[in-house]
């Protein structure tokens, strides 16, 4: 049985989408990852999407979604990836565990910053999820 993971940030346009794509690509045999935003922007950052496409991680079903759309899902792990989301994260009635790991928002910065953020997610978040769930 695959474990359910939610990646939560403020806008659900960049960091959480990148984390969702990376985790699904690398740990997809044991986890199903979704992302959402406390104040979802409703659109995916085009630079983040281009980077994920370039790396072969993009799936057309990835999109920015409001937290209300996932509140009733039973998650084994909820990960907040920005300090604002951690502070405003609602209580998930069906979440087993919540962890926080902050990644700086690359939005509006050079493309290299997006790649650096993706690499930090790979180096820091993936091992944490493996340790917690796999």
mmCIF file of N, CA and C in Angstrom:
data_model
loop_
_atom_site.group_PDB
_atom_site.id
_atom_site.type_symbol
_atom_site.label_atom_id
_atom_site.label_comp_id
_atom_site.label_asym_id
_atom_site.label_seq_id
_atom_site.Cartn_x
_atom_site.Cartn_y
_atom_site.Cartn_z
ATOM 1 N N UNK A 1 0.836 -1.192 0.000
ATOM 2 C CA UNK A 1 0.000 0.000 0.000
ATOM 3 C C UNK A 1 0.878 1.252 0.000
ATOM 4 N N UNK A 2 0.682 2.102 -0.988
ATOM 5 C CA UNK A 2 1.471 3.328 -1.074
ATOM 6 C C UNK A 2 1.046 4.320 0.000
ATOM 7 N N UNK A 3 2.015 5.086 0.492
ATOM 8 C CA UNK A 3 1.765 6.119 1.493
ATOM 9 C C UNK A 3 1.385 7.417 0.788
ATOM 10 N N UNK A 4 0.489 8.195 1.411
ATOM 11 C CA UNK A 4 0.061 9.483 0.873
ATOM 12 C C UNK A 4 0.841 10.614 1.518
ATOM 13 N N UNK A 5 1.432 11.471 0.659
ATOM 14 C CA UNK A 5 2.210 12.610 1.137
ATOM 15 C C UNK A 5 1.610 13.884 0.556
ATOM 16 N N UNK A 6 1.534 14.931 1.372
ATOM 17 C CA UNK A 6 1.114 16.247 0.906
ATOM 18 C C UNK A 6 2.258 17.221 1.120
ATOM 19 N N UNK A 7 2.610 17.948 0.059
ATOM 20 C CA UNK A 7 3.596 19.017 0.146
ATOM 21 C C UNK A 7 2.807 20.323 0.144
ATOM 22 N N UNK A 8 3.006 21.127 1.163
ATOM 23 C CA UNK A 8 2.208 22.329 1.343
ATOM 24 C C UNK A 8 3.091 23.565 1.389
ATOM 25 N N UNK A 9 2.732 24.583 0.593
ATOM 26 C CA UNK A 9 3.383 25.883 0.721
ATOM 27 C C UNK A 9 2.314 26.954 0.567
ATOM 28 N N UNK A 10 2.727 28.185 0.393
ATOM 29 C CA UNK A 10 1.752 29.270 0.349
ATOM 30 C C UNK A 10 0.999 29.293 -0.978
ATOM 31 N N UNK A 11 1.733 29.479 -2.085
ATOM 32 C CA UNK A 11 1.075 29.691 -3.372
ATOM 33 C C UNK A 11 0.869 28.459 -4.216
ATOM 34 N N UNK A 12 1.555 27.352 -3.886
ATOM 35 C CA UNK A 12 1.484 26.113 -4.669
ATOM 36 C C UNK A 12 1.740 26.388 -6.148
ATOM 37 N N UNK A 13 2.804 27.160 -6.409
ATOM 38 C CA UNK A 13 3.141 27.448 -7.799
ATOM 39 C C UNK A 13 4.567 27.056 -8.139
ATOM 40 N N UNK A 14 5.403 26.846 -7.125
ATOM 41 C CA UNK A 14 6.821 26.629 -7.410
ATOM 42 C C UNK A 14 7.429 25.515 -6.550
ATOM 43 N N UNK A 15 7.787 25.831 -5.296
ATOM 44 C CA UNK A 15 8.481 24.847 -4.444
ATOM 45 C C UNK A 15 7.691 23.568 -4.238
ATOM 46 N N UNK A 16 6.423 23.693 -3.885
ATOM 47 C CA UNK A 16 5.634 22.493 -3.598
ATOM 48 C C UNK A 16 5.393 21.663 -4.857
ATOM 49 N N UNK A 17 5.227 22.331 -5.999
ATOM 50 C CA UNK A 17 5.055 21.609 -7.270
ATOM 51 C C UNK A 17 6.350 20.874 -7.627
ATOM 52 N N UNK A 18 7.497 21.557 -7.439
ATOM 53 C CA UNK A 18 8.781 20.910 -7.731
ATOM 54 C C UNK A 18 8.988 19.699 -6.820
ATOM 55 N N UNK A 19 8.649 19.860 -5.548
ATOM 56 C CA UNK A 19 8.796 18.746 -4.603
ATOM 57 C C UNK A 19 7.862 17.591 -4.970
ATOM 58 N N UNK A 20 6.616 17.919 -5.317
ATOM 59 C CA UNK A 20 5.642 16.891 -5.719
ATOM 60 C C UNK A 20 6.177 16.076 -6.897
ATOM 61 N N UNK A 21 6.669 16.784 -7.913
ATOM 62 C CA UNK A 21 7.167 16.114 -9.125
ATOM 63 C C UNK A 21 8.386 15.254 -8.819
ATOM 64 N N UNK A 22 9.308 15.794 -8.048
ATOM 65 C CA UNK A 22 10.545 15.069 -7.736
ATOM 66 C C UNK A 22 10.262 13.820 -6.897
ATOM 67 N N UNK A 23 9.425 13.961 -5.878
ATOM 68 C CA UNK A 23 9.118 12.814 -5.014
ATOM 69 C C UNK A 23 8.371 11.736 -5.798
ATOM 70 N N UNK A 24 7.403 12.144 -6.614
ATOM 71 C CA UNK A 24 6.679 11.150 -7.420
ATOM 72 C C UNK A 24 7.617 10.423 -8.382
ATOM 73 N N UNK A 25 8.586 11.158 -8.931
ATOM 74 C CA UNK A 25 9.529 10.538 -9.867
ATOM 75 C C UNK A 25 10.498 9.587 -9.161
ATOM 76 N N UNK A 26 10.987 9.980 -7.990
ATOM 77 C CA UNK A 26 12.026 9.204 -7.307
ATOM 78 C C UNK A 26 11.488 8.144 -6.336
ATOM 79 N N UNK A 27 10.342 8.432 -5.726
ATOM 80 C CA UNK A 27 9.818 7.522 -4.698
ATOM 81 C C UNK A 27 8.432 6.985 -5.053
ATOM 82 N N UNK A 28 8.057 7.112 -6.313
ATOM 83 C CA UNK A 28 6.712 6.764 -6.753
ATOM 84 C C UNK A 28 6.306 5.319 -6.528
ATOM 85 N N UNK A 29 7.276 4.436 -6.332
ATOM 86 C CA UNK A 29 6.918 3.035 -6.092
ATOM 87 C C UNK A 29 6.368 2.832 -4.687
ATOM 88 N N UNK A 30 6.655 3.796 -3.776
ATOM 89 C CA UNK A 30 6.177 3.616 -2.403
ATOM 90 C C UNK A 30 5.311 4.757 -1.868
ATOM 91 N N UNK A 31 5.318 5.912 -2.556
ATOM 92 C CA UNK A 31 4.493 7.031 -2.095
ATOM 93 C C UNK A 31 3.738 7.683 -3.251
ATOM 94 N N UNK A 32 2.590 8.274 -2.914
ATOM 95 C CA UNK A 32 1.824 9.098 -3.844
ATOM 96 C C UNK A 32 1.866 10.497 -3.251
ATOM 97 N N UNK A 33 2.402 11.441 -4.009
ATOM 98 C CA UNK A 33 2.564 12.792 -3.495
ATOM 99 C C UNK A 33 1.659 13.767 -4.227
ATOM 100 N N UNK A 34 1.025 14.642 -3.448
ATOM 101 C CA UNK A 34 0.235 15.743 -3.986
ATOM 102 C C UNK A 34 0.790 17.024 -3.381
ATOM 103 N N UNK A 35 0.425 18.156 -3.963
ATOM 104 C CA UNK A 35 0.802 19.432 -3.357
ATOM 105 C C UNK A 35 -0.406 20.344 -3.350
ATOM 106 N N UNK A 36 -0.373 21.319 -2.454
ATOM 107 C CA UNK A 36 -1.410 22.348 -2.457
ATOM 108 C C UNK A 36 -0.867 23.570 -1.745
ATOM 109 N N UNK A 37 -1.670 24.650 -1.794
ATOM 110 C CA UNK A 37 -1.233 25.898 -1.181
ATOM 111 C C UNK A 37 -2.250 26.444 -0.208
ATOM 112 N N UNK A 38 -1.737 27.066 0.850
ATOM 113 C CA UNK A 38 -2.598 27.706 1.836
ATOM 114 C C UNK A 38 -3.390 28.824 1.148
ATOM 115 N N UNK A 39 -2.707 29.555 0.251
ATOM 116 C CA UNK A 39 -3.356 30.577 -0.579
ATOM 117 C C UNK A 39 -2.939 30.303 -2.019
ATOM 118 N N UNK A 40 -3.398 29.210 -2.560
ATOM 119 C CA UNK A 40 -2.953 28.762 -3.887
ATOM 120 C C UNK A 40 -3.151 29.841 -4.940
ATOM 121 N N UNK A 41 -2.119 30.011 -5.762
ATOM 122 C CA UNK A 41 -2.129 31.045 -6.800
ATOM 123 C C UNK A 41 -3.011 30.652 -7.984
ATOM 124 N N UNK A 42 -3.205 29.329 -8.151
ATOM 125 C CA UNK A 42 -4.011 28.864 -9.275
ATOM 126 C C UNK A 42 -3.208 28.631 -10.538
ATOM 127 N N UNK A 43 -1.914 28.944 -10.497
ATOM 128 C CA UNK A 43 -1.085 28.669 -11.678
ATOM 129 C C UNK A 43 0.309 28.218 -11.272
ATOM 130 N N UNK A 44 0.897 27.407 -12.135
ATOM 131 C CA UNK A 44 2.248 26.902 -11.898
ATOM 132 C C UNK A 44 3.243 27.921 -12.450
ATOM 133 N N UNK A 45 4.285 28.185 -11.679
ATOM 134 C CA UNK A 45 5.346 29.082 -12.119
ATOM 135 C C UNK A 45 5.949 28.528 -13.411
ATOM 136 N N UNK A 46 5.968 29.334 -14.505
ATOM 137 C CA UNK A 46 6.445 28.820 -15.799
ATOM 138 C C UNK A 46 7.915 28.404 -15.803
ATOM 139 N N UNK A 47 8.753 29.053 -15.009
ATOM 140 C CA UNK A 47 10.171 28.678 -14.946
ATOM 141 C C UNK A 47 10.310 27.323 -14.247
ATOM 142 N N UNK A 48 9.545 27.137 -13.166
ATOM 143 C CA UNK A 48 9.567 25.853 -12.448
ATOM 144 C C UNK A 48 9.075 24.730 -13.367
ATOM 145 N N UNK A 49 7.991 25.000 -14.096
ATOM 146 C CA UNK A 49 7.457 23.987 -15.008
ATOM 147 C C UNK A 49 8.467 23.648 -16.106
ATOM 148 N N UNK A 50 9.101 24.661 -16.679
ATOM 149 C CA UNK A 50 10.099 24.432 -17.735
ATOM 150 C C UNK A 50 11.264 23.592 -17.218
ATOM 151 N N UNK A 51 11.703 23.867 -15.988
ATOM 152 C CA UNK A 51 12.792 23.099 -15.382
ATOM 153 C C UNK A 51 12.379 21.643 -15.184
ATOM 154 N N UNK A 52 11.157 21.425 -14.691
ATOM 155 C CA UNK A 52 10.666 20.060 -14.476
ATOM 156 C C UNK A 52 10.516 19.323 -15.809
ATOM 157 N N UNK A 53 10.070 20.024 -16.839
ATOM 158 C CA UNK A 53 9.961 19.411 -18.172
ATOM 159 C C UNK A 53 11.341 19.018 -18.687
ATOM 160 N N UNK A 54 12.305 19.924 -18.522
ATOM 161 C CA UNK A 54 13.686 19.699 -18.959
ATOM 162 C C UNK A 54 14.290 18.468 -18.279
ATOM 163 N N UNK A 55 13.943 18.275 -17.002
ATOM 164 C CA UNK A 55 14.482 17.144 -16.228
ATOM 165 C C UNK A 55 13.652 15.868 -16.385
ATOM 166 N N UNK A 56 12.568 15.941 -17.177
ATOM 167 C CA UNK A 56 11.722 14.765 -17.376
ATOM 168 C C UNK A 56 10.844 14.435 -16.181
ATOM 169 N N UNK A 57 10.554 15.424 -15.338
ATOM 170 C CA UNK A 57 9.777 15.197 -14.115
ATOM 171 C C UNK A 57 8.340 15.689 -14.223
ATOM 172 N N UNK A 58 8.039 16.468 -15.240
ATOM 173 C CA UNK A 58 6.721 17.104 -15.363
ATOM 174 C C UNK A 58 5.643 16.112 -15.786
ATOM 175 N N UNK A 59 4.470 16.234 -15.178
ATOM 176 C CA UNK A 59 3.272 15.504 -15.607
ATOM 177 C C UNK A 59 2.179 16.537 -15.824
ATOM 178 N N UNK A 60 1.362 16.338 -16.847
ATOM 179 C CA UNK A 60 0.318 17.311 -17.161
ATOM 180 C C UNK A 60 -0.721 17.470 -16.060
ATOM 181 N N UNK A 61 -0.829 16.481 -15.160
ATOM 182 C CA UNK A 61 -1.834 16.618 -14.096
ATOM 183 C C UNK A 61 -1.383 17.561 -12.971
ATOM 184 N N UNK A 62 -0.120 17.977 -12.962
ATOM 185 C CA UNK A 62 0.335 18.895 -11.920
ATOM 186 C C UNK A 62 -0.295 20.261 -12.130
ATOM 187 N N UNK A 63 -0.882 20.789 -11.068
ATOM 188 C CA UNK A 63 -1.485 22.116 -11.122
ATOM 189 C C UNK A 63 -1.575 22.687 -9.710
ATOM 190 N N UNK A 64 -1.730 23.980 -9.636
ATOM 191 C CA UNK A 64 -1.847 24.670 -8.354
ATOM 192 C C UNK A 64 -3.253 24.450 -7.812
ATOM 193 N N UNK A 65 -3.346 23.934 -6.574
ATOM 194 C CA UNK A 65 -4.674 23.663 -6.022
ATOM 195 C C UNK A 65 -4.832 24.188 -4.603
ATOM 196 N N UNK A 66 -6.048 24.573 -4.314
ATOM 197 C CA UNK A 66 -6.385 25.085 -2.988
ATOM 198 C C UNK A 66 -6.359 23.969 -1.960
ATOM 199 N N UNK A 67 -5.966 24.318 -0.763
ATOM 200 C CA UNK A 67 -5.865 23.346 0.316
ATOM 201 C C UNK A 67 -7.201 22.661 0.604
ATOM 202 N N UNK A 68 -8.296 23.385 0.380
ATOM 203 C CA UNK A 68 -9.626 22.813 0.632
ATOM 204 C C UNK A 68 -9.875 21.549 -0.191
ATOM 205 N N UNK A 69 -9.216 21.448 -1.347
ATOM 206 C CA UNK A 69 -9.441 20.288 -2.219
ATOM 207 C C UNK A 69 -8.803 19.011 -1.678
ATOM 208 N N UNK A 70 -7.900 19.138 -0.703
ATOM 209 C CA UNK A 70 -7.212 17.946 -0.177
ATOM 210 C C UNK A 70 -7.413 17.730 1.318
ATOM 211 N N UNK A 71 -8.165 18.610 1.975
ATOM 212 C CA UNK A 71 -8.317 18.520 3.434
ATOM 213 C C UNK A 71 -8.891 17.194 3.922
ATOM 214 N N UNK A 72 -9.734 16.563 3.133
ATOM 215 C CA UNK A 72 -10.363 15.316 3.578
ATOM 216 C C UNK A 72 -9.561 14.066 3.232
ATOM 217 N N UNK A 73 -8.411 14.244 2.565
ATOM 218 C CA UNK A 73 -7.569 13.105 2.197
ATOM 219 C C UNK A 73 -6.813 12.612 3.431
ATOM 220 N N UNK A 74 -6.698 11.307 3.565
ATOM 221 C CA UNK A 74 -5.922 10.727 4.667
ATOM 222 C C UNK A 74 -4.450 10.704 4.265
ATOM 223 N N UNK A 75 -3.659 11.632 4.789
ATOM 224 C CA UNK A 75 -2.229 11.697 4.475
ATOM 225 C C UNK A 75 -1.423 11.016 5.562
ATOM 226 N N UNK A 76 -0.404 10.270 5.135
ATOM 227 C CA UNK A 76 0.520 9.662 6.093
ATOM 228 C C UNK A 76 1.541 10.693 6.563
ATOM 229 N N UNK A 77 1.777 11.698 5.715
ATOM 230 C CA UNK A 77 2.767 12.721 6.031
ATOM 231 C C UNK A 77 2.383 14.019 5.332
ATOM 232 N N UNK A 78 2.402 15.132 6.092
ATOM 233 C CA UNK A 78 2.209 16.467 5.523
ATOM 234 C C UNK A 78 3.528 17.206 5.727
ATOM 235 N N UNK A 79 4.081 17.747 4.640
ATOM 236 C CA UNK A 79 5.344 18.473 4.699
ATOM 237 C C UNK A 79 5.103 19.918 4.307
ATOM 238 N N UNK A 80 5.397 20.852 5.211
ATOM 239 C CA UNK A 80 5.344 22.266 4.849
ATOM 240 C C UNK A 80 6.741 22.654 4.371
ATOM 241 N N UNK A 81 6.793 23.366 3.227
ATOM 242 C CA UNK A 81 8.087 23.708 2.633
ATOM 243 C C UNK A 81 8.366 25.210 2.654
ATOM 244 N N UNK A 82 7.532 25.962 3.364
ATOM 245 C CA UNK A 82 7.839 27.379 3.582
ATOM 246 C C UNK A 82 7.329 27.764 4.964
ATOM 247 N N UNK A 83 8.008 28.730 5.571
ATOM 248 C CA UNK A 83 7.668 29.120 6.945
ATOM 249 C C UNK A 83 6.240 29.633 7.055
ATOM 250 N N UNK A 84 5.771 30.383 6.046
ATOM 251 C CA UNK A 84 4.411 30.912 6.084
ATOM 252 C C UNK A 84 3.380 29.781 6.110
ATOM 253 N N UNK A 85 3.604 28.744 5.295
ATOM 254 C CA UNK A 85 2.673 27.613 5.277
ATOM 255 C C UNK A 85 2.683 26.896 6.622
ATOM 256 N N UNK A 86 3.868 26.802 7.240
ATOM 257 C CA UNK A 86 3.958 26.150 8.548
ATOM 258 C C UNK A 86 3.105 26.895 9.574
ATOM 259 N N UNK A 87 3.192 28.229 9.541
ATOM 260 C CA UNK A 87 2.460 29.043 10.506
ATOM 261 C C UNK A 87 0.953 29.027 10.257
ATOM 262 N N UNK A 88 0.555 28.891 9.001
ATOM 263 C CA UNK A 88 -0.872 28.971 8.678
ATOM 264 C C UNK A 88 -1.478 27.624 8.313
ATOM 265 N N UNK A 89 -0.708 26.563 8.474
ATOM 266 C CA UNK A 89 -1.176 25.222 8.117
ATOM 267 C C UNK A 89 -2.384 24.833 8.959
ATOM 268 N N UNK A 90 -3.477 24.473 8.300
ATOM 269 C CA UNK A 90 -4.634 24.019 9.074
ATOM 270 C C UNK A 90 -4.356 22.637 9.661
ATOM 271 N N UNK A 91 -5.162 22.260 10.602
ATOM 272 C CA UNK A 91 -5.038 20.915 11.146
ATOM 273 C C UNK A 91 -5.628 19.938 10.138
ATOM 274 N N UNK A 92 -4.867 18.931 9.803
ATOM 275 C CA UNK A 92 -5.378 17.898 8.913
ATOM 276 C C UNK A 92 -5.942 16.791 9.779
ATOM 277 N N UNK A 93 -7.255 16.594 9.747
ATOM 278 C CA UNK A 93 -7.855 15.607 10.634
ATOM 279 C C UNK A 93 -7.337 14.196 10.387
ATOM 280 N N UNK A 94 -6.890 13.920 9.160
ATOM 281 C CA UNK A 94 -6.473 12.558 8.832
ATOM 282 C C UNK A 94 -4.967 12.409 8.630
ATOM 283 N N UNK A 95 -4.183 13.413 9.017
ATOM 284 C CA UNK A 95 -2.731 13.315 8.829
ATOM 285 C C UNK A 95 -2.095 12.624 10.027
ATOM 286 N N UNK A 96 -1.203 11.692 9.737
ATOM 287 C CA UNK A 96 -0.517 10.966 10.790
ATOM 288 C C UNK A 96 0.602 11.828 11.375
ATOM 289 N N UNK A 97 1.339 12.530 10.503
ATOM 290 C CA UNK A 97 2.499 13.291 10.951
ATOM 291 C C UNK A 97 2.705 14.512 10.067
ATOM 292 N N UNK A 98 3.177 15.603 10.666
ATOM 293 C CA UNK A 98 3.509 16.813 9.921
ATOM 294 C C UNK A 98 4.963 17.166 10.203
ATOM 295 N N UNK A 99 5.714 17.450 9.150
ATOM 296 C CA UNK A 99 7.101 17.906 9.318
ATOM 297 C C UNK A 99 7.284 19.197 8.526
ATOM 298 N N UNK A 100 8.314 19.958 8.897
ATOM 299 C CA UNK A 100 8.588 21.230 8.234
ATOM 300 C C UNK A 100 10.033 21.280 7.778
ATOM 301 N N UNK A 101 10.229 21.702 6.542
ATOM 302 C CA UNK A 101 11.567 21.960 6.022
ATOM 303 C C UNK A 101 11.437 23.144 5.068
ATOM 304 N N UNK A 102 12.093 24.240 5.403
ATOM 305 C CA UNK A 102 11.934 25.477 4.637
ATOM 306 C C UNK A 102 12.876 25.521 3.438
ATOM 307 N N UNK A 103 12.334 25.889 2.286
ATOM 308 C CA UNK A 103 13.134 26.142 1.090
ATOM 309 C C UNK A 103 12.857 27.571 0.650
ATOM 310 N N UNK A 104 13.899 28.307 0.338
ATOM 311 C CA UNK A 104 13.737 29.683 -0.130
ATOM 312 C C UNK A 104 12.981 29.680 -1.457
ATOM 313 N N UNK A 105 12.090 30.643 -1.615
ATOM 314 C CA UNK A 105 11.282 30.744 -2.832
ATOM 315 C C UNK A 105 12.118 31.321 -3.972
ATOM 316 N N UNK A 106 12.328 30.556 -5.054
ATOM 317 C CA UNK A 106 13.115 31.080 -6.176
ATOM 318 C C UNK A 106 12.310 31.972 -7.130
ATOM 319 N N UNK A 107 11.013 32.112 -6.902
ATOM 320 C CA UNK A 107 10.160 32.882 -7.815
ATOM 321 C C UNK A 107 10.725 34.276 -8.065
ATOM 322 N N UNK A 108 10.793 34.623 -9.355
ATOM 323 C CA UNK A 108 11.281 35.936 -9.743
ATOM 324 C C UNK A 108 12.793 36.051 -9.805
ATOM 325 N N UNK A 109 13.501 34.977 -9.459
ATOM 326 C CA UNK A 109 14.962 34.998 -9.478
ATOM 327 C C UNK A 109 15.486 34.306 -10.739
ATOM 328 N N UNK A 110 16.795 34.241 -10.859
ATOM 329 C CA UNK A 110 17.435 33.585 -12.008
ATOM 330 C C UNK A 110 17.051 32.107 -12.066
ATOM 331 N N UNK A 111 17.069 31.553 -13.279
ATOM 332 C CA UNK A 111 16.718 30.141 -13.480
ATOM 333 C C UNK A 111 17.602 29.219 -12.620
ATOM 334 N N UNK A 112 18.844 29.608 -12.416
ATOM 335 C CA UNK A 112 19.773 28.796 -11.613
ATOM 336 C C UNK A 112 19.250 28.595 -10.191
ATOM 337 N N UNK A 113 18.517 29.597 -9.679
ATOM 338 C CA UNK A 113 17.977 29.480 -8.323
ATOM 339 C C UNK A 113 16.887 28.400 -8.251
ATOM 340 N N UNK A 114 16.136 28.252 -9.320
ATOM 341 C CA UNK A 114 15.126 27.189 -9.379
ATOM 342 C C UNK A 114 15.822 25.828 -9.350
ATOM 343 N N UNK A 115 16.880 25.709 -10.155
ATOM 344 C CA UNK A 115 17.638 24.454 -10.204
ATOM 345 C C UNK A 115 18.263 24.154 -8.845
ATOM 346 N N UNK A 116 18.757 25.202 -8.173
ATOM 347 C CA UNK A 116 19.348 25.025 -6.844
ATOM 348 C C UNK A 116 18.280 24.556 -5.848
ATOM 349 N N UNK A 117 17.097 25.155 -5.922
ATOM 350 C CA UNK A 117 16.002 24.756 -5.030
ATOM 351 C C UNK A 117 15.623 23.292 -5.274
ATOM 352 N N UNK A 118 15.531 22.904 -6.541
ATOM 353 C CA UNK A 118 15.205 21.510 -6.874
ATOM 354 C C UNK A 118 16.270 20.570 -6.314
ATOM 355 N N UNK A 119 17.525 20.969 -6.421
ATOM 356 C CA UNK A 119 18.624 20.155 -5.893
ATOM 357 C C UNK A 119 18.546 20.055 -4.368
ATOM 358 N N UNK A 120 18.216 21.162 -3.703
ATOM 359 C CA UNK A 120 18.069 21.152 -2.237
ATOM 360 C C UNK A 120 16.915 20.246 -1.809
ATOM 361 N N UNK A 121 15.827 20.271 -2.571
ATOM 362 C CA UNK A 121 14.692 19.385 -2.291
ATOM 363 C C UNK A 121 15.147 17.933 -2.411
ATOM 364 N N UNK A 122 15.913 17.646 -3.464
ATOM 365 C CA UNK A 122 16.425 16.300 -3.698
ATOM 366 C C UNK A 122 17.351 15.856 -2.560
ATOM 367 N N UNK A 123 18.241 16.748 -2.127
ATOM 368 C CA UNK A 123 19.239 16.403 -1.106
ATOM 369 C C UNK A 123 18.661 16.343 0.308
ATOM 370 N N UNK A 124 17.685 17.208 0.599
ATOM 371 C CA UNK A 124 17.206 17.344 1.975
ATOM 372 C C UNK A 124 15.840 16.734 2.251
ATOM 373 N N UNK A 125 14.917 16.873 1.305
ATOM 374 C CA UNK A 125 13.559 16.387 1.553
ATOM 375 C C UNK A 125 13.398 14.905 1.221
ATOM 376 N N UNK A 126 13.979 14.451 0.115
ATOM 377 C CA UNK A 126 13.818 13.035 -0.261
ATOM 378 C C UNK A 126 14.315 12.083 0.823
ATOM 379 N N UNK A 127 15.518 12.300 1.379
ATOM 380 C CA UNK A 127 15.973 11.393 2.450
ATOM 381 C C UNK A 127 15.041 11.406 3.666
ATOM 382 N N UNK A 128 14.481 12.580 3.968
ATOM 383 C CA UNK A 128 13.565 12.719 5.094
ATOM 384 C C UNK A 128 12.293 11.890 4.864
ATOM 385 N N UNK A 129 11.755 11.969 3.662
ATOM 386 C CA UNK A 129 10.540 11.205 3.335
ATOM 387 C C UNK A 129 10.840 9.710 3.333
ATOM 388 N N UNK A 130 11.988 9.330 2.774
ATOM 389 C CA UNK A 130 12.399 7.914 2.803
ATOM 390 C C UNK A 130 12.462 7.413 4.234
ATOM 391 N N UNK A 131 13.090 8.220 5.106
ATOM 392 C CA UNK A 131 13.241 7.835 6.515
ATOM 393 C C UNK A 131 11.892 7.701 7.201
ATOM 394 N N UNK A 132 10.987 8.623 6.902
ATOM 395 C CA UNK A 132 9.677 8.617 7.551
ATOM 396 C C UNK A 132 8.759 7.490 7.048
ATOM 397 N N UNK A 133 8.793 7.217 5.736
ATOM 398 C CA UNK A 133 7.769 6.358 5.143
ATOM 399 C C UNK A 133 8.246 5.095 4.446
ATOM 400 N N UNK A 134 9.475 5.062 3.981
ATOM 401 C CA UNK A 134 9.868 3.918 3.127
ATOM 402 C C UNK A 134 10.613 2.842 3.900
#
